[in-house]
Coordinates of C-alpha atoms in Angstrom, one line a residue:
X1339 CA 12.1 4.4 2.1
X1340 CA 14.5 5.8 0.0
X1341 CA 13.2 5.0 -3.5
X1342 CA 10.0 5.6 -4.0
X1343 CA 7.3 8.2 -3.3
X1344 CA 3.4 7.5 -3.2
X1345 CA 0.6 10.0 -4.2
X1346 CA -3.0 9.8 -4.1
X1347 CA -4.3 13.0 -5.8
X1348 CA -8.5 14.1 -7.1
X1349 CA -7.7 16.0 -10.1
X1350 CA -10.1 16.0 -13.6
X1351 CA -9.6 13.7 -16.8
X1352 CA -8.3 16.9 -18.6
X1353 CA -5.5 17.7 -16.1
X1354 CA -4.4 14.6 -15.8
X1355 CA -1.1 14.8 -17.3
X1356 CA -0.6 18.0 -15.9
X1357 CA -1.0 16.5 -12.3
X1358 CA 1.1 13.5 -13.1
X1359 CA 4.0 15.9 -14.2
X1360 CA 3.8 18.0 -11.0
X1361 CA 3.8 15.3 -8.7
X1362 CA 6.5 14.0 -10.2
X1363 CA 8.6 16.5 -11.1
X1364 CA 8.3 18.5 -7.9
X1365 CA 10.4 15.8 -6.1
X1366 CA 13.8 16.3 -5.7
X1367 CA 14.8 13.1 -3.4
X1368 CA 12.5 10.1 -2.2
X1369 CA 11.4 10.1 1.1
X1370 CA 14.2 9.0 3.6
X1371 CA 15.0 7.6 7.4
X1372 CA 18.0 9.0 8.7
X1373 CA 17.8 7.5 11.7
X1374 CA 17.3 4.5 10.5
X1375 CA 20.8 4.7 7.9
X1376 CA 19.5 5.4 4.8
X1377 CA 20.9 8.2 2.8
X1378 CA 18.8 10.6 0.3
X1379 CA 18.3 8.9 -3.5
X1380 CA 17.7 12.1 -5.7
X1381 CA 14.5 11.9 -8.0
X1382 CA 16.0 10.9 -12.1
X1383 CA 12.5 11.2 -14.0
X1384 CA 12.7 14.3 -16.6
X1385 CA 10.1 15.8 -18.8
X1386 CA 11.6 15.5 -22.1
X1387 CA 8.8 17.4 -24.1
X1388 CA 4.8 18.2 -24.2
X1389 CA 2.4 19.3 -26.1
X1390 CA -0.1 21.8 -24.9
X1391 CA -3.9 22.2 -25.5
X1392 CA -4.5 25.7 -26.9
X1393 CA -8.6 26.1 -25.8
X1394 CA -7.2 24.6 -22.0
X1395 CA -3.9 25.4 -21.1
X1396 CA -3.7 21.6 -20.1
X1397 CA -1.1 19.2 -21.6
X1398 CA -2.6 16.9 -23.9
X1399 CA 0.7 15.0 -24.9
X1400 CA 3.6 14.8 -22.5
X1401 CA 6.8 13.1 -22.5
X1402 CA 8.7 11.7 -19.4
X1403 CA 12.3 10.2 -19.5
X1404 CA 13.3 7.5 -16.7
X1405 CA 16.1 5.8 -16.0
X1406 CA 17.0 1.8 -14.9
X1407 CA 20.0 0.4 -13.3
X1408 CA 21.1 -2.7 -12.2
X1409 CA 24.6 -3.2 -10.4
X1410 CA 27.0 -0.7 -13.2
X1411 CA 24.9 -1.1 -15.5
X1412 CA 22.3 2.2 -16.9
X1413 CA 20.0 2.4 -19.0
X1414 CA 17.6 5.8 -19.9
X1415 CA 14.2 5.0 -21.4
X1416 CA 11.2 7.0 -22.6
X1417 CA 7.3 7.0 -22.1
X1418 CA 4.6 9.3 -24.3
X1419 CA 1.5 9.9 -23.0
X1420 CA -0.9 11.2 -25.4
X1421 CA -4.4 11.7 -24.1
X1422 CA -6.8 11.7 -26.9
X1423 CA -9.8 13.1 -25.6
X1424 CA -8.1 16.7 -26.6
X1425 CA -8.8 15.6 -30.3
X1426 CA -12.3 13.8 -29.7
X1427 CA -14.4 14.4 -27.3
X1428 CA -16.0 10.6 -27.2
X1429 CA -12.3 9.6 -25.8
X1430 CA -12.4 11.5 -22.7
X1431 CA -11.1 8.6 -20.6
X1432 CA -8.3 7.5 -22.9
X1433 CA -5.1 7.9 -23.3
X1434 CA -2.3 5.8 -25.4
X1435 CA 0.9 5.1 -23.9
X1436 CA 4.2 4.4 -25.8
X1437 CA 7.2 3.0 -24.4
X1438 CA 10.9 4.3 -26.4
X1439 CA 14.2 4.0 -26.6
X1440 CA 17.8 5.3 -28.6
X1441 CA 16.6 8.9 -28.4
X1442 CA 18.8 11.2 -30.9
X1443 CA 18.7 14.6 -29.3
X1444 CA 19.6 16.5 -32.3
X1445 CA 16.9 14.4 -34.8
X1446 CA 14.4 14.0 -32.0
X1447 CA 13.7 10.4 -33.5
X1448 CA 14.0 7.2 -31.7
X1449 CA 15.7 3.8 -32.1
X1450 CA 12.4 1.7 -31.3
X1451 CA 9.1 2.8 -30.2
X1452 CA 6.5 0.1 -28.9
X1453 CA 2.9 -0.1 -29.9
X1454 CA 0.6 2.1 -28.6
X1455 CA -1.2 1.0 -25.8
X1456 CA -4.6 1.8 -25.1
X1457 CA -5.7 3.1 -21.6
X1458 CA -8.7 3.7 -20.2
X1459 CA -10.8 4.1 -17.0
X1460 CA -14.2 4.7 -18.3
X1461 CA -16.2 3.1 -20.8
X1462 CA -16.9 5.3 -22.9
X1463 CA -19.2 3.5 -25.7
X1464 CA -21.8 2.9 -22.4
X1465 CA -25.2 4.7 -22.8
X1466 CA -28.3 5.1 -20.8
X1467 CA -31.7 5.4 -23.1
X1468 CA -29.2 5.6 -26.0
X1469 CA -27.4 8.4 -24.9
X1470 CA -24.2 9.1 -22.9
X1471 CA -23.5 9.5 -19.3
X1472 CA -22.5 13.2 -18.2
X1473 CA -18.8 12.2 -18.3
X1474 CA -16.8 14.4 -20.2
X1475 CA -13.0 15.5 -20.0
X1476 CA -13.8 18.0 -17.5
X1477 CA -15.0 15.7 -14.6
X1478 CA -12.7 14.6 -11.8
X1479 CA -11.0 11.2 -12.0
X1480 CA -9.2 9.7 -9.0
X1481 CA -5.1 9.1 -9.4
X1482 CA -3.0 6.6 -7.2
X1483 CA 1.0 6.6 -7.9
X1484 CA 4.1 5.0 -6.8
X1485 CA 6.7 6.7 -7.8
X1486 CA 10.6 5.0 -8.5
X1487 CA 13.4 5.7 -10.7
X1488 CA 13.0 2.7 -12.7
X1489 CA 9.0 2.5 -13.2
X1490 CA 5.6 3.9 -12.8
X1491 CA 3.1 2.2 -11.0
X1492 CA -0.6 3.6 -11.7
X1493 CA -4.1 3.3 -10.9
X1494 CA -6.7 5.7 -12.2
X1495 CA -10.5 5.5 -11.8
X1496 CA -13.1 7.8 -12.9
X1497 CA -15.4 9.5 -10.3
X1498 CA -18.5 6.8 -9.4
X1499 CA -20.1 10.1 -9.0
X1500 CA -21.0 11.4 -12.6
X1501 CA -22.1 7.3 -13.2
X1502 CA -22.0 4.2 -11.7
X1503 CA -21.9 1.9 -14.0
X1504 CA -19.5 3.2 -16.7
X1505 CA -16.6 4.3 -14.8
X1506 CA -13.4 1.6 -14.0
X1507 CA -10.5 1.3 -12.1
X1508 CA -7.3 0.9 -14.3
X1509 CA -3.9 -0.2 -13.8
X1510 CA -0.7 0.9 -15.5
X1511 CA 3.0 0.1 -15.4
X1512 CA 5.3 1.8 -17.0
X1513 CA 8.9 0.9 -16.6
X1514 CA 11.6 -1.8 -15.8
X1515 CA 11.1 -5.2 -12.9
X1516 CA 12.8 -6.4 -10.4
X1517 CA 15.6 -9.1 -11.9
X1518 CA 16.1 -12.1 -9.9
X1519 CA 19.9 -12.3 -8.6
X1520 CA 20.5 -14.4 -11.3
X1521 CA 19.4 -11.9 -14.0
X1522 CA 21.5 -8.6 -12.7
X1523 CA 22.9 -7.6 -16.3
X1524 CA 19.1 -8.0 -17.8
X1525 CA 19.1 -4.2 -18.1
X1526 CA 18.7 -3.4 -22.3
X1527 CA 15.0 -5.3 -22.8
X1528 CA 14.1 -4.9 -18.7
X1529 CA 11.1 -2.3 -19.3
X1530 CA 7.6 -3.1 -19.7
X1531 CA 4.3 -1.5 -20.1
X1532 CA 0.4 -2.7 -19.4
X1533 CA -2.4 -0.8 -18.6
X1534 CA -5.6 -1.3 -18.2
X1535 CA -8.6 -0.3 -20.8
X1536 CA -12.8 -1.0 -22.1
X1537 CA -11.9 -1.4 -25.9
X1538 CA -10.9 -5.4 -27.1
X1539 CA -7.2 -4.9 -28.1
X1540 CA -6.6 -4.8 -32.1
X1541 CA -6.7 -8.3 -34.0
X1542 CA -3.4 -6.9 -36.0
X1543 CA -0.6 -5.0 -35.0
X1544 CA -0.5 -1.2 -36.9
X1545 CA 1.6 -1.7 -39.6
X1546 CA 4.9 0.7 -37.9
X1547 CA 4.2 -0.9 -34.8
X1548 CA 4.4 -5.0 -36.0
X1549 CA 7.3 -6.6 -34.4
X1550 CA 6.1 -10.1 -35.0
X1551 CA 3.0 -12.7 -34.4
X1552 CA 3.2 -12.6 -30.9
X1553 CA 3.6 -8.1 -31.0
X1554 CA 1.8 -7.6 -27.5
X1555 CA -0.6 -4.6 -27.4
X1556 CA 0.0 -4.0 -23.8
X1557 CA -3.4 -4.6 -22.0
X1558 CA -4.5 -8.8 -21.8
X1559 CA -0.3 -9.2 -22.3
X1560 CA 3.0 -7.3 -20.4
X1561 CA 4.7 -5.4 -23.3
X1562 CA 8.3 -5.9 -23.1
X1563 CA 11.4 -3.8 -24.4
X1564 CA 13.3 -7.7 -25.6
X1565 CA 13.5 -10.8 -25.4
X1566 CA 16.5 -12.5 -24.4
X1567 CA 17.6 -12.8 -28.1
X1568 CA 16.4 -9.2 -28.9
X1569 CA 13.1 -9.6 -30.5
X1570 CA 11.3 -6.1 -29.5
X1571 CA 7.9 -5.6 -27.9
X1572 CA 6.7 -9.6 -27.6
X1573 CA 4.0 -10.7 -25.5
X1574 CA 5.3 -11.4 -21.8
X1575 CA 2.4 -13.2 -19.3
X1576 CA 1.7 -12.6 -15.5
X1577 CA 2.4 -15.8 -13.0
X1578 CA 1.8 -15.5 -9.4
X1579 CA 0.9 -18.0 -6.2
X1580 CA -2.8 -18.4 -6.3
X1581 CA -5.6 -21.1 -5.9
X1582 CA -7.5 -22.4 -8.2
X1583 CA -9.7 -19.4 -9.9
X1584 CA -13.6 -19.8 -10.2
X1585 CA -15.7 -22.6 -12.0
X1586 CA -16.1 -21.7 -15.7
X1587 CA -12.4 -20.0 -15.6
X1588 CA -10.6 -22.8 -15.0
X1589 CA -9.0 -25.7 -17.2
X1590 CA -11.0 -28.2 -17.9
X1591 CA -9.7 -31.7 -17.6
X1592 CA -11.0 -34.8 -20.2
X1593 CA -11.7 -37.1 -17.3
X1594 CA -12.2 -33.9 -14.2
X1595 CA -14.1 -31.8 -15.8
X1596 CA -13.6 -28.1 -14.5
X1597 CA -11.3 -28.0 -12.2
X1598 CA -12.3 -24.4 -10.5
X1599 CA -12.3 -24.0 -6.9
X1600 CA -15.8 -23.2 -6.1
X1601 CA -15.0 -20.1 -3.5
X1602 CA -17.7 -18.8 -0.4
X1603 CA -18.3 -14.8 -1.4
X1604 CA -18.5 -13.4 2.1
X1605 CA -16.2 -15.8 3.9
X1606 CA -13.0 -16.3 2.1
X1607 CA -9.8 -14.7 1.9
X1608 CA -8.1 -14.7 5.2
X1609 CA -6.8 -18.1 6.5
X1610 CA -8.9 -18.9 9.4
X1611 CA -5.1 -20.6 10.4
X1612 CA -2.9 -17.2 9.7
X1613 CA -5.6 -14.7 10.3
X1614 CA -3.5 -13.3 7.5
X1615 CA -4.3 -12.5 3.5
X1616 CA -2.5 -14.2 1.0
X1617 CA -0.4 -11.9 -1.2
X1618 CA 2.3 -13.0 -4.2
X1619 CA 4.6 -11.4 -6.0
X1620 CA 3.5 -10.7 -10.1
X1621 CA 6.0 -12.8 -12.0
X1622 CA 6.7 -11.7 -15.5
X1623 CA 7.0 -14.8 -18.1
X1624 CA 7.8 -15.4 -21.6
X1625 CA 6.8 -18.4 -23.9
X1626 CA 10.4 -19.9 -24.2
X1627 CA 12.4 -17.8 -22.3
X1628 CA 10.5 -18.2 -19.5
X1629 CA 10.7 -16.0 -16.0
X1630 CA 12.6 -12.9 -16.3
X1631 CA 11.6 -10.4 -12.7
X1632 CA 8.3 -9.6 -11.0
X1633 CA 6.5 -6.2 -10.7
X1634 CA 8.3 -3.9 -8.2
X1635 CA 6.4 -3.5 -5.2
X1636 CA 3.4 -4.4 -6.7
X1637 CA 1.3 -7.6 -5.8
X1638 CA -1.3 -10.1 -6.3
X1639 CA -4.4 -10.4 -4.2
X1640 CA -7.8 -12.3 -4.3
X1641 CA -10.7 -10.6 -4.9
X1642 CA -12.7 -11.9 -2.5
X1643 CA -13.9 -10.7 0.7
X1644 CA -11.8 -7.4 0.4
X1645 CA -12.6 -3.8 -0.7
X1646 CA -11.6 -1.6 -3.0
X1647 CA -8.6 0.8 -1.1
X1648 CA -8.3 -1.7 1.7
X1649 CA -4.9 -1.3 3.3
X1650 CA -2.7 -4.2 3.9
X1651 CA 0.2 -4.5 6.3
X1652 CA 3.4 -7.2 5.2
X1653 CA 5.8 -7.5 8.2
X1654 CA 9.4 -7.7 7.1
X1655 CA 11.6 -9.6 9.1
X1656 CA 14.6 -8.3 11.2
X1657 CA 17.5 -8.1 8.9
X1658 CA 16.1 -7.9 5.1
X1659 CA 18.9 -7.1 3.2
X1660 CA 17.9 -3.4 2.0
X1661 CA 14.8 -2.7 4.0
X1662 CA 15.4 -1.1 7.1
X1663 CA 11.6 -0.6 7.9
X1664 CA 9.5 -3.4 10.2
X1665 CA 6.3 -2.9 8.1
X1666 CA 5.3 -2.2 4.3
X1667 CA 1.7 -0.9 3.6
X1668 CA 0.2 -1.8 0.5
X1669 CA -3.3 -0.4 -1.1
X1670 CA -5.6 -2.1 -2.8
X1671 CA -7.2 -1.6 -6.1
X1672 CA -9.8 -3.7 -7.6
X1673 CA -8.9 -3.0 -10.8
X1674 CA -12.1 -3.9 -13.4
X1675 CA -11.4 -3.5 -16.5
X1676 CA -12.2 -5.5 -19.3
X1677 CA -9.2 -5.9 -20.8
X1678 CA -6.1 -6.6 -18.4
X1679 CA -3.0 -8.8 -17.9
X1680 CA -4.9 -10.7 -15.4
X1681 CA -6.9 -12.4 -18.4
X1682 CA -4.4 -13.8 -19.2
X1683 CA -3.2 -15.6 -16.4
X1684 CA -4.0 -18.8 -14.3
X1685 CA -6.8 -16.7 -11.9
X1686 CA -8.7 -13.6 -13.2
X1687 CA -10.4 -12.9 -9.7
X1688 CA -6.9 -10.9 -8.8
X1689 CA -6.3 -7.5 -7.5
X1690 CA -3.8 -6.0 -7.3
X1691 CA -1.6 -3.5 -4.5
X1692 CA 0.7 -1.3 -4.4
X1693 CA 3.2 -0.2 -2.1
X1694 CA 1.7 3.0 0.0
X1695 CA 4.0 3.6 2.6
X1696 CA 6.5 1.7 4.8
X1697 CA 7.0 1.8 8.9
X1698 CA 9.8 1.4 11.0

């Protein structure tokens, strides 16, 4: 357990950022098993600026710098976080994520910034009678984190309390994938970002922000740094082991009709063979350059028969080259919002987990 950390944290929509700084900044090395060989890895994420709300004392805009490697080979990124509901108070469940890169120091400016994605946790046009829920900036929201050099995995949900029906539970990803072994110097365009969010994404690209037709807005698509010949910020698509997803979401064949697999609510998930849950990596593919990594540590689950926060235990055989641990504990999130990378992929009933803990 030497490269990552894990945080589950109650904080409010307004201290958001603040929270996510502290828990990241106040770790100096990950977690680590001395007994078990491994040796400390020291904690590379930096807060390269922030912007602070006067009336709060809370940051409104903050600015983290992370860093990738694979093999020799380094590479230092940036993320902006700018949480809007500081400006408007109808956004206080948003906040618009920016992947960067080339930062000049002494001009403050940047070699390429991606388009802003939109994420969000509540929705925040919903009304009751015509008029909105109590939900505000000042109510509590629920924050999930794995923590690793090279990426950010994220899940926030606004507190059922305040409303049942408006709040969500979003997913974000911030950062660089695992490379397959034949991939290893695929560290220049190897950062991505998603998130989750209520809002349709925008029919055109900002103008400062169009790199092309296919310029993914980081919520139904992955937003990558390249392509494989350089183009910036293109739309990148989720693949993963799964059956067939539900009638109505399927492809429908000329002479078949819909081929969905029509799935039992209560009683499917588990095999009644394995006793165990199916769980697949989250390939990341482009349109003609085809697979490029997966998620790290994150993974794709059915929906079905499981609950929100459930815990899930992968053994891991003797021997795995770099895991010195017997078990890896994932947790659950039935992420549910209405515009996500699982839309665009071959089953939207998917959750997804992340890595929690591991056990040796």
């Amino acid at each position: 357990m030497t490269n990552f950390a894990y945080v589950e944290k109650i904080t409010t929509s307004q201290e958001l950022l603040t929270t996510i700084k502290t828990e990241i900044t106040k770790i100096t090395e990950y977690p680590f098993n001395a007994a078990a060989g491994e040796t400390a890895e020291a904690n590379t994420w930096t807060v390269i600026g922030e912007v602070t709300d006067t009336a709060s004392g809370k940051i409104k805009e903050l600015t983290l710098g992370g860093r990738t490697k694979i093999n020799n080979i380094e590479k230092a990124f940036h993320v902006t976080l700018t949480h809007l509901g500081f400006g408007t108070a109808d956004e206080h469940s948003s906040i618009s994520v920016q992947m960067k890169e080339g930062y000049d120091a002494v001009g403050k400016t940047y070699a390429s910034t991606g388009h802003p994605v939109n994420f969000e946790w509540a929705d925040e046009a919903f009304r009751v009678g015509g008029k909105p829920t109590d939900r505000t900036i000042t109510k509590p929201v629920y924050l999930y984190m794995n923590i690793m050099n090279n990426r950010l995995a994220i899940i926030v949900a606004g507190d059922p309390a305040v409303h049942f029906e408006d709040y969500r539970k979003s997913f974000l990803y911030i950062g660089a994938l695992k490379p397959f072994s034949y991939n290893m110097d695929d560290v220049e365009g190897n950062l991505m970002v998603t998130a989750g969010a209520v809002k349709k994404e925008p029919l055109e690209p900002l103008t400062e922000f169009n790199t092309g037709q296919y310029t993914s807005f980081g919520n139904n698509t992955f937003q990558m740094a390249k392509t494989k010949s350089g183009i910036r910020f293109q739309r990148h698509y989720p693949a993963f082991i799964t059956q067939a997803p539900a009638p109505g979401k399927a492809y429908v064949d000329t002479a078949l009709g819909d081929t969905g697999l029509l799935l039992e609510p209560q009683g499917f998930n588990a095999s009644s063979w394995t006793r165990k849950y199916h769980l697949s990596p989250i390939y990341v593919v482009h349109a003609y350059d085809g697979y490029r990594g997966q998620l790290d540590y994150c993974i794709a689950v059915s929906k079905n028969n499981i609950l929100h926060l459930d815990e899930l235990i992968v053994d891991i055989p003797a021997g795995t080259a770099g895991k010195s641990w017997k078990q890896e504990v994932y947790r659950y999130f039935d992420h549910n919002t209405e515009q996500n990378f699982m839309n665009k992929s071959a089953n939207v009933k998917m959750g997804i987990a992340i890595l929690k803990e591991v056990r040796y």
